Amino acid sequence: MREIAYEEIVKNVRDIIVYSASHLPEDALDAMKKAYENEKSPVSKEVLKQLLENAQIASSEARPLCQDTGLAVFFVKVGADVRVVGGLLKDAINEGTEKGYREGYLRASTCEPFSRLNLKDTVGYNLPAIIHFDIVEGDKIEIEYAAKGGGSENVSRAKVFPPAAGKEGVIEYVKECISDAGPNPCPPLTVGVGIGGTFEKAAISSKHALFRNIGSVNEDPEMAELEGVILKELNKLGIGTMGMGGTETVLAVHIEANPCHIASLPVSVNVQCHSSRHTHITI
Amino acid sequence: MSKTYHLTTPLSDEDVAKLESGDIVYLNGTIYTARDAAHKRLVDLLDEGKELPFDLKGAIIYFVGPTPPKPGDPIGSAGPTTSYRMDSYSPRLIAEGLKGMIGKGKRNQEVKDACVKYKAVYFGATGGAGALLGKQIKSAEVIAYEELGPEAVRKLEVVDFPVTVVNDAYGRDLYQIGREQYEVK
């Protein structure tokens, strides 16, 4: 049984949070550059240029890319042959989150649902983190992290269709979601689509799909093809960068599919803005 | 054809009258920040007939909740937040003299109508360009609701702060115009 110190988890989580806030990952940067080259609208092209310049300023001056530094979302795979000593893994991730957001001068954005009181002085600075655990083989801990902003989360949706809705139903639903969202979620977007499973499984899958590298190909050929079809449909909408009108509204569609009940076809759409701050580490 | 202007606050009716959807504007002078919670409080003050923490006449409100400043900086990253959440409050403030709003995303018909009726504009700033936009803010001072943290009302001094006219005082909407041009039916 391998042992990992609690403090090591805290430090690693803190470090990826601080770094991600100001450094757009390579895959997102490449996708934005490609969008800039392909964009037909001069207005959207100009805004894309501003966003690339923003990424440059953010990384060279270590300033947050966006003032919405998000809620901290984690997918954690814990090896069955590893154990954290000195405290609970969940507590270590939360402590690392608080340290990262505080020491990186990031925004504390968690609040109570109705009073809207910020939780920074009660529960903790930008706490609690949203953590999804899984147990896997091996003696390592793999942590996938993303800072998830509110604007793109607000346009996300989920629905359980009857099986007869089929692929056509899924395509229409995603199209309707992105069309209604228009400029609000800060396009160009990555669109995560969770298909199958149960109601909550579809939602979590649509979130996890956003952690995949932009430009990577789905391992399932059927889903890879569907991703291509949906991407083409979404870019016909004409929304463009920040809704100014244009040809490059969506950078990528990522599908995560699961087996489901014979009676249902759950679908969830989770939207990621252009500031796709995601990373992963293995400890 | 889109035009470019440099304007200094407070905005006059003449300033607003020349602006059209799609125009690029570089703003200079004082602007005020307010988000959801602060808007509610401002409208409550108006309802109670009390004085606001700043003069609305010709003013511009920026919908932003910045990151905390690093030591030595006036402000952290400061890009716009999604504006529709302020839709239920904006018409009231426009009726009281507000001339400009800066945010991102769609506004509802009531806001667009108020812009026409009282001569005001809605500017879009680039969402997610917080590092770049924060650099155009030269000073920031919390003037009300400090307990709201990132949502407090701040008085900002800006230099050549870049925005685009989305909704003008003639009822036009850049989001509609732009999209219709590139939509493939």
XYZ file of C-alpha atoms in Angstrom:
468
model
C 0.000 0.000 0.000
C 1.559 3.296 -1.133
C 1.225 6.265 1.192
C 0.863 9.899 0.145
C 1.066 12.726 2.668
C -2.005 14.930 3.103
C 0.186 18.014 2.703
C 1.439 16.821 -0.678
C -2.133 16.734 -1.999
C -2.812 20.218 -0.577
C 0.287 21.643 -2.261
C -0.396 20.029 -5.624
C -4.018 21.213 -5.691
C -3.018 24.726 -4.652
C -0.411 24.899 -7.396
C -2.634 23.729 -10.273
C -5.359 26.189 -9.232
C -3.015 29.181 -9.207
C -1.375 28.185 -12.507
C -4.628 27.379 -14.365
C -6.199 30.737 -13.527
C -3.675 32.620 -15.654
C -2.455 30.030 -18.179
C -4.833 28.854 -20.885
C -3.873 25.237 -21.702
C -2.271 24.489 -25.086
C -5.321 22.699 -26.509
C -7.610 25.668 -25.796
C -5.068 28.152 -27.110
C -4.576 26.153 -30.336
C -8.350 25.912 -30.863
C -8.727 29.679 -30.418
C -5.909 30.361 -32.886
C -7.581 28.052 -35.399
C -10.902 29.854 -34.874
C -9.146 33.172 -35.444
C -7.768 31.916 -38.772
C -11.119 30.503 -39.936
C -13.494 33.232 -38.731
C -15.276 35.036 -41.576
C -16.750 37.929 -39.582
C -14.342 40.850 -39.125
C -16.004 41.817 -35.818
C -15.685 38.313 -34.334
C -12.120 38.093 -35.651
C -11.270 41.315 -33.832
C -12.730 40.004 -30.579
C -10.816 36.715 -30.981
C -7.669 38.765 -31.389
C -8.479 40.537 -28.108
C -8.939 37.163 -26.409
C -5.585 35.855 -27.668
C -3.977 39.081 -26.470
C -5.726 38.603 -23.118
C -4.250 35.099 -22.829
C -0.817 36.523 -23.543
C -1.136 39.255 -20.872
C -2.566 36.781 -18.348
C 0.279 34.281 -18.655
C 3.136 36.774 -18.846
C 1.894 38.887 -15.913
C 0.298 36.019 -13.954
C -3.111 37.738 -13.912
C -6.346 35.725 -13.965
C -7.592 35.218 -17.551
C -11.113 36.057 -16.400
C -12.482 37.665 -13.246
C -14.832 34.695 -12.916
C -12.246 32.280 -11.589
C -15.034 29.753 -11.206
C -16.047 27.076 -8.807
C -13.304 24.471 -8.421
C -14.441 21.193 -9.997
C -12.472 17.962 -9.590
C -12.683 14.439 -10.973
C -10.457 12.283 -8.790
C -9.413 8.701 -9.542
C -8.043 7.032 -6.436
C -5.936 3.903 -6.890
C -7.076 0.981 -4.718
C -3.480 0.529 -3.487
C -2.884 4.075 -2.233
C -3.801 5.770 1.002
C -3.542 9.361 2.168
C -1.902 9.804 5.566
C -2.438 12.757 7.878
C -6.031 13.489 6.918
C -8.848 12.820 4.456
C -8.296 13.196 0.708
C -11.473 15.279 0.420
C -10.277 17.691 3.107
C -6.875 17.973 1.419
C -8.524 18.938 -1.892
C -10.687 21.549 -0.182
C -7.720 22.938 1.739
C -5.657 23.143 -1.459
C -8.572 24.891 -3.155
C -8.851 27.508 -0.418
C -5.087 28.126 -0.438
C -4.968 28.378 -4.227
C -7.843 30.825 -4.516
C -6.617 32.957 -1.619
C -2.905 33.017 -2.430
C -3.508 33.416 -6.169
C -5.720 36.493 -5.599
C -8.611 34.682 -7.268
C -12.263 35.452 -6.682
C -14.307 33.736 -3.979
C -17.552 32.930 -5.795
C -19.418 30.459 -3.573
C -22.528 31.703 -1.797
C -25.715 30.507 -0.091
C -28.464 29.777 -2.645
C -31.104 32.234 -1.361
C -29.509 34.756 0.982
C -26.651 34.986 -1.576
C -24.193 35.505 1.302
C -20.612 34.788 0.240
C -19.141 31.773 2.036
C -15.546 33.026 2.152
C -15.604 33.834 5.886
C -17.826 30.973 7.011
C -17.356 27.754 5.016
C -14.084 28.882 3.444
C -12.658 30.927 0.559
C -14.392 29.621 -2.610
C -15.384 26.450 -0.751
C -16.711 23.872 -0.993
C -15.020 22.478 -4.096
C -17.162 20.200 -6.282
C -15.469 16.775 -6.157
C -16.361 13.556 -8.019
C -14.502 10.465 -6.781
C -13.849 7.160 -8.490
C -11.871 4.120 -7.338
C -9.499 2.568 -9.884
C -6.676 0.058 -10.024
C -3.127 1.032 -9.070
C -1.297 3.075 -6.449
C -1.686 6.588 -7.813
C -4.130 9.447 -7.435
C -5.162 11.185 -10.647
C -6.695 14.623 -10.260
C -8.503 16.338 -13.125
C -9.307 19.967 -12.368
C -11.290 22.722 -14.054
C -12.294 26.219 -12.947
C -15.932 26.426 -14.007
C -17.390 29.884 -14.601
C -21.016 30.829 -13.978
C -21.980 32.341 -17.339
C -21.572 29.120 -19.292
C -22.940 26.950 -16.476
C -26.150 29.029 -16.460
C -27.126 27.960 -19.989
C -26.530 24.249 -19.394
C -29.508 21.868 -19.290
C -30.611 18.236 -19.008
C -33.638 16.221 -20.082
C -34.709 12.592 -20.196
C -36.074 11.743 -23.650
C -38.082 8.682 -24.667
C -35.838 6.249 -26.618
C -37.627 7.073 -29.887
C -36.080 10.563 -29.852
C -32.847 8.919 -31.048
C -29.858 10.773 -32.484
C -32.099 13.325 -34.183
C -33.635 14.248 -30.838
C -30.200 14.689 -29.277
C -28.934 16.847 -32.140
C -32.019 19.112 -31.980
C -31.789 19.437 -28.208
C -28.127 20.509 -28.252
C -28.853 22.934 -31.097
C -31.766 24.487 -29.213
C -29.629 24.861 -26.084
C -26.768 26.670 -27.843
C -29.113 28.753 -29.997
C -31.077 29.991 -26.975
C -27.841 30.722 -25.113
C -26.604 33.024 -27.898
C -23.884 35.383 -26.656
C -24.395 34.699 -22.916
C -21.993 31.764 -22.281
C -18.978 33.547 -23.888
C -18.462 31.720 -27.188
C -16.497 30.212 -28.867
C -17.550 27.270 -26.735
C -16.756 23.685 -25.944
C -20.007 21.727 -25.647
C -20.074 18.676 -23.377
C -22.883 16.223 -24.092
C -23.693 13.415 -21.665
C -25.823 10.709 -23.246
C -27.411 7.720 -21.519
C -26.958 6.555 -17.936
C -29.472 7.979 -15.488
C -30.514 11.613 -15.060
C -27.521 12.490 -12.856
C -25.076 10.240 -14.706
C -25.802 12.109 -17.935
C -25.186 15.443 -16.186
C -21.899 14.341 -14.622
C -20.774 12.836 -17.954
C -21.511 16.110 -19.760
C -19.326 17.894 -17.224
C -16.520 15.341 -17.482
C -16.630 15.566 -21.292
C -15.437 19.172 -20.949
C -12.207 17.976 -19.310
C -11.143 16.168 -22.485
C -8.529 17.927 -24.590
C -10.072 20.090 -27.304
C -9.225 18.537 -30.649
C -8.954 14.958 -29.332
C -10.964 12.292 -31.117
C -13.662 10.284 -29.325
C -12.575 6.643 -28.867
C -16.017 5.429 -29.947
C -16.311 5.885 -33.751
C -20.100 6.270 -33.597
C -19.798 9.084 -31.046
C -16.888 10.646 -32.943
C -19.131 10.867 -35.996
C -22.013 12.329 -33.974
C -19.664 14.938 -32.484
C -18.773 16.021 -36.016
C -22.418 16.257 -37.072
C -23.409 18.333 -34.031
C -20.375 20.628 -34.388
C -21.313 21.384 -37.990
C -24.921 22.110 -37.030
C -23.924 24.417 -34.175
C -21.587 26.458 -36.328
C -24.470 27.144 -38.720
C -26.148 29.175 -35.965
C -24.051 32.250 -36.801
C -23.583 33.340 -33.172
C -19.833 33.991 -33.454
C -17.354 35.147 -30.817
C -19.159 36.767 -27.869
C -22.343 36.676 -29.986
C -21.160 39.352 -32.415
C -22.131 37.163 -35.378
C -19.740 34.776 -37.081
C -18.822 31.335 -38.317
C -16.832 30.018 -35.319
C -19.308 29.601 -32.463
C -18.233 26.205 -31.156
C -14.648 24.922 -30.979
C -15.546 21.308 -30.196
C -18.353 18.965 -29.169
C -17.377 16.277 -26.662
C -19.721 13.353 -26.035
C -19.585 10.912 -23.140
C -22.056 8.063 -23.607
C -23.219 5.451 -21.088
C -25.538 2.436 -21.170
C -29.047 3.397 -20.055
C -32.438 2.001 -19.001
C -34.549 0.423 -21.767
C -37.215 3.084 -21.113
C -35.082 6.214 -21.281
C -32.608 8.354 -23.207
C -31.128 10.914 -20.786
C -29.271 13.835 -22.374
C -27.341 16.599 -20.682
C -25.599 19.594 -22.223
C -22.865 21.309 -20.226
C -21.301 24.366 -21.784
C -17.724 25.623 -21.416
C -16.772 29.206 -22.311
C -13.679 29.999 -24.394
C -11.630 30.331 -21.198
C -11.308 26.551 -20.860
C -9.129 26.343 -17.764
C -8.572 22.640 -17.206
C -5.626 20.481 -16.276
C -4.748 17.140 -14.729
C -1.985 15.730 -12.572
C -1.046 12.294 -11.317
C 0.436 11.920 -7.856
C -20.250 50.811 -41.237
C -18.930 50.733 -37.711
C -17.394 53.984 -36.379
C -14.923 54.527 -33.565
C -15.375 57.121 -30.802
C -13.504 58.275 -27.701
C -15.958 59.421 -25.030
C -15.514 60.883 -21.556
C -18.024 60.388 -18.746
C -20.583 61.593 -17.785
C -22.345 60.890 -21.084
C -24.662 63.527 -22.554
C -27.779 62.987 -24.692
C -25.682 64.156 -27.678
C -23.015 61.508 -26.971
C -25.670 58.795 -26.862
C -27.502 60.086 -29.952
C -24.501 59.595 -32.248
C -23.837 55.990 -31.190
C -25.090 53.085 -33.299
C -25.007 49.316 -32.762
C -21.603 48.000 -33.844
C -19.687 51.209 -33.098
C -16.481 50.828 -31.100
C -16.079 53.206 -28.165
C -13.076 53.904 -25.939
C -14.354 55.171 -22.608
C -12.488 57.567 -20.328
C -13.315 58.942 -16.897
C -15.380 57.593 -14.037
C -17.591 54.495 -14.235
C -19.308 52.589 -11.422
C -19.514 48.854 -10.807
C -22.628 46.996 -9.690
C -23.828 43.416 -10.019
C -26.961 41.555 -8.910
C -26.993 42.285 -5.175
C -25.922 45.931 -5.542
C -28.619 46.554 -8.189
C -31.271 45.302 -5.813
C -30.040 47.671 -3.120
C -29.868 50.666 -5.497
C -33.465 50.121 -6.623
C -34.575 49.661 -2.988
C -33.021 53.063 -2.163
C -34.927 54.682 -5.041
C -38.154 53.077 -3.817
C -37.531 54.505 -0.358
C -36.786 57.941 -1.825
C -33.236 57.872 -0.443
C -30.007 59.137 -1.994
C -27.853 56.748 -4.047
C -24.124 56.275 -3.325
C -23.341 57.986 -6.672
C -25.043 60.389 -9.080
C -26.915 58.515 -11.817
C -27.120 61.507 -14.183
C -25.053 60.624 -17.255
C -23.450 57.728 -15.391
C -22.206 54.395 -16.724
C -22.566 51.193 -14.689
C -20.199 48.293 -15.377
C -21.538 44.828 -14.516
C -18.395 43.313 -13.026
C -17.166 41.406 -9.991
C -13.375 41.749 -10.179
C -10.757 39.455 -8.669
C -8.917 40.900 -5.644
C -5.978 43.167 -6.603
C -2.446 41.936 -6.155
C -0.337 44.202 -3.901
C 0.372 47.458 -5.742
C -2.408 47.052 -8.337
C -5.652 49.078 -8.257
C -7.792 46.069 -9.240
C -7.484 42.457 -10.383
C -8.969 40.965 -13.541
C -12.166 42.779 -14.433
C -14.184 41.581 -17.415
C -17.968 41.847 -17.758
C -20.510 39.478 -16.234
C -23.679 38.293 -18.034
C -26.109 41.210 -18.109
C -29.586 39.621 -18.219
C -29.502 39.189 -14.453
C -29.700 42.999 -14.156
C -32.628 43.280 -16.624
C -35.281 43.695 -13.949
C -33.424 46.635 -12.377
C -31.858 48.499 -15.326
C -34.999 50.234 -16.737
C -35.607 51.924 -13.373
C -32.031 53.238 -13.248
C -32.200 54.377 -16.874
C -35.383 56.342 -16.092
C -33.436 58.086 -13.313
C -30.651 59.246 -15.624
C -28.300 56.294 -16.210
C -26.846 56.686 -19.731
C -24.749 53.594 -20.209
C -24.343 49.992 -19.073
C -21.382 47.721 -19.781
C -21.778 43.944 -19.701
C -21.992 40.913 -21.947
C -24.930 38.992 -23.373
C -28.537 39.681 -24.298
C -30.870 42.245 -22.682
C -34.646 41.907 -22.561
C -37.164 44.048 -24.427
C -37.876 46.274 -21.382
C -34.216 47.313 -21.223
C -34.068 47.951 -24.974
C -37.284 50.015 -24.765
C -35.905 52.053 -21.867
C -32.753 52.772 -23.922
C -34.948 54.213 -26.685
C -37.329 56.124 -24.406
C -34.698 57.751 -22.182
C -31.739 57.808 -24.605
C -29.291 55.298 -23.156
C -26.972 52.612 -24.561
C -25.874 49.125 -23.642
C -22.213 48.452 -24.356
C -20.663 45.003 -24.673
C -17.157 44.429 -23.319
C -15.305 41.241 -24.245
C -16.261 38.499 -21.801
C -13.278 36.531 -20.564
C -10.792 39.300 -21.384
C -10.457 40.162 -17.698
C -6.670 40.564 -17.664
C -6.697 42.919 -20.651
C -9.671 44.988 -19.432
C -8.339 45.198 -15.862
C -5.251 46.995 -17.175
C -7.411 49.878 -18.495
C -8.659 50.581 -14.972
C -6.310 53.017 -13.284
C -7.966 53.349 -9.893
C -10.710 51.615 -7.948
C -12.399 52.638 -4.725
C -15.216 50.835 -2.911
C -17.915 53.472 -2.301
C -20.757 51.260 -1.019
C -21.687 47.780 0.212
C -18.154 46.648 1.083
C -19.663 43.563 2.772
C -20.715 42.264 -0.661
C -17.046 41.577 -1.493
C -16.685 41.217 -5.288
C -20.239 42.593 -5.616
C -19.545 45.898 -3.805
C -20.094 49.197 -5.663
C -16.768 50.547 -6.868
C -15.859 53.870 -8.440
C -13.394 53.211 -11.273
C -11.214 55.563 -13.296
C -10.730 54.121 -16.769
C -8.509 55.061 -19.701
C -9.452 54.015 -23.245
C -11.635 51.199 -21.942
C -12.732 49.302 -25.099
C -16.439 48.537 -25.600
C -18.828 47.926 -28.498
C -22.334 49.387 -28.778
C -24.758 46.433 -28.602
C -28.123 48.178 -28.039
C -28.337 51.782 -29.213
C -30.970 54.446 -28.475
C -32.769 53.562 -31.733
C -33.803 50.028 -30.788
C -31.088 48.200 -32.728
C -29.414 45.034 -31.397
C -25.938 44.021 -32.562
C -26.477 40.408 -31.430
C -29.449 40.065 -33.793
C -27.865 41.944 -36.685
C -24.569 40.038 -36.419
C -26.148 36.622 -36.133
C -28.596 37.097 -39.033
C -25.637 37.874 -41.257
C -23.881 34.544 -40.589
C -26.738 32.143 -39.829
C -27.057 29.236 -42.296
C -30.728 28.194 -42.475
